[in-house]
GROMACS .gro file of C-alpha atoms in nm:
model
   73
    1MET     CA    1  -1.181  -4.942   1.292
    2THR     CA    2  -1.527  -4.837   1.377
    3ASN     CA    3  -1.640  -4.780   1.737
    4SER     CA    4  -1.986  -4.871   1.885
    5LYS     CA    5  -2.142  -4.693   2.149
    6VAL     CA    6  -2.260  -4.904   2.448
    7SER     CA    7  -2.405  -4.852   2.777
    8LEU     CA    8  -2.225  -5.008   3.082
    9SER     CA    9  -2.338  -5.052   3.437
   10LEU     CA   10  -2.045  -5.016   3.678
   11SER     CA   11  -2.026  -4.985   4.053
   12ALA     CA   12  -1.932  -4.641   4.193
   13SER     CA   13  -1.591  -4.767   4.311
   14ASP     CA   14  -1.530  -4.897   3.956
   15VAL     CA   15  -1.615  -4.553   3.801
   16ALA     CA   16  -1.391  -4.395   4.050
   17PHE     CA   17  -1.111  -4.615   3.955
   18LEU     CA   18  -1.157  -4.528   3.593
   19ASP     CA   19  -1.161  -4.164   3.681
   20ALA     CA   20  -0.863  -4.184   3.875
   21GLU     CA   21  -0.686  -4.360   3.577
   22VAL     CA   22  -0.777  -4.073   3.350
   23LEU     CA   23  -0.690  -3.805   3.613
   24MET     CA   24  -0.339  -3.985   3.670
   25GLY     CA   25  -0.281  -3.937   3.284
   26LYS     CA   26  -0.280  -4.321   3.222
   27TYR     CA   27  -0.575  -4.297   2.989
   28ALA     CA   28  -0.726  -4.003   2.786
   29THR     CA   29  -1.092  -4.115   2.859
   30ARG     CA   30  -1.300  -4.367   3.057
   31SER     CA   31  -1.349  -4.530   2.732
   32ALA     CA   32  -0.985  -4.584   2.658
   33ALA     CA   33  -0.941  -4.749   2.991
   34VAL     CA   34  -1.231  -4.991   2.927
   35GLN     CA   35  -1.100  -5.053   2.564
   36ASP     CA   36  -0.767  -5.152   2.737
   37ALA     CA   37  -0.936  -5.370   2.989
   38VAL     CA   38  -1.141  -5.561   2.703
   39SER     CA   39  -0.810  -5.607   2.517
   40LEU     CA   40  -0.628  -5.747   2.813
   41LEU     CA   41  -0.910  -5.981   2.874
   42ARG     CA   42  -0.903  -6.085   2.503
   43GLU     CA   43  -0.519  -6.159   2.547
   44SER     CA   44  -0.583  -6.345   2.876
   45ARG     CA   45  -0.831  -6.576   2.692
   46LEU     CA   46  -0.572  -6.633   2.391
   47ALA     CA   47  -0.297  -6.725   2.638
   48ASP     CA   48  -0.534  -6.963   2.830
   49ALA     CA   49  -0.614  -7.136   2.477
   50TYR     CA   50  -0.249  -7.151   2.387
   51ALA     CA   51  -0.178  -7.323   2.731
   52GLU     CA   52  -0.469  -7.555   2.678
   53ALA     CA   53  -0.333  -7.653   2.339
   54PHE     CA   54   0.032  -7.693   2.472
   55ALA     CA   55  -0.108  -7.926   2.765
   56GLU     CA   56  -0.255  -8.153   2.491
   57GLY     CA   57   0.074  -8.249   2.417
   58TYR     CA   58   0.331  -8.224   2.131
   59ASP     CA   59   0.226  -8.355   1.788
   60ASP     CA   60   0.500  -8.500   1.539
   61GLU     CA   61   0.304  -8.340   1.266
   62TRP     CA   62   0.401  -7.994   1.362
   63ASP     CA   63   0.736  -8.098   1.242
   64THR     CA   64   0.607  -8.122   0.890
   65ALA     CA   65   0.474  -7.767   0.876
   66ALA     CA   66   0.710  -7.510   0.731
   67SER     CA   67   0.755  -7.167   0.902
   68ASP     CA   68   0.462  -7.036   0.690
   69GLY     CA   69   0.212  -7.279   0.835
   70LEU     CA   70   0.197  -7.488   0.508
   71ALA     CA   71   0.291  -7.865   0.514
   72SER     CA   72   0.646  -7.914   0.367
   73ALA     CA   73   0.665  -8.155   0.065
   0.00000   0.00000   0.00000
């Protein structure tokens, strides 16, 4: 995976929080902490999408799909 450099503007308290996480050894760098935060946000959005799909209701056509996601004959 290739990383890209970006510039972020954060409040002083957010930077202090990141630095504290690094000092406590939870992350190797500020970048690692921000990468984890982005990953958690992505997972949260995915969980929301799954919840929304589940709320739409069960569809009997799901039963015709095999475990590989292809419709069974």
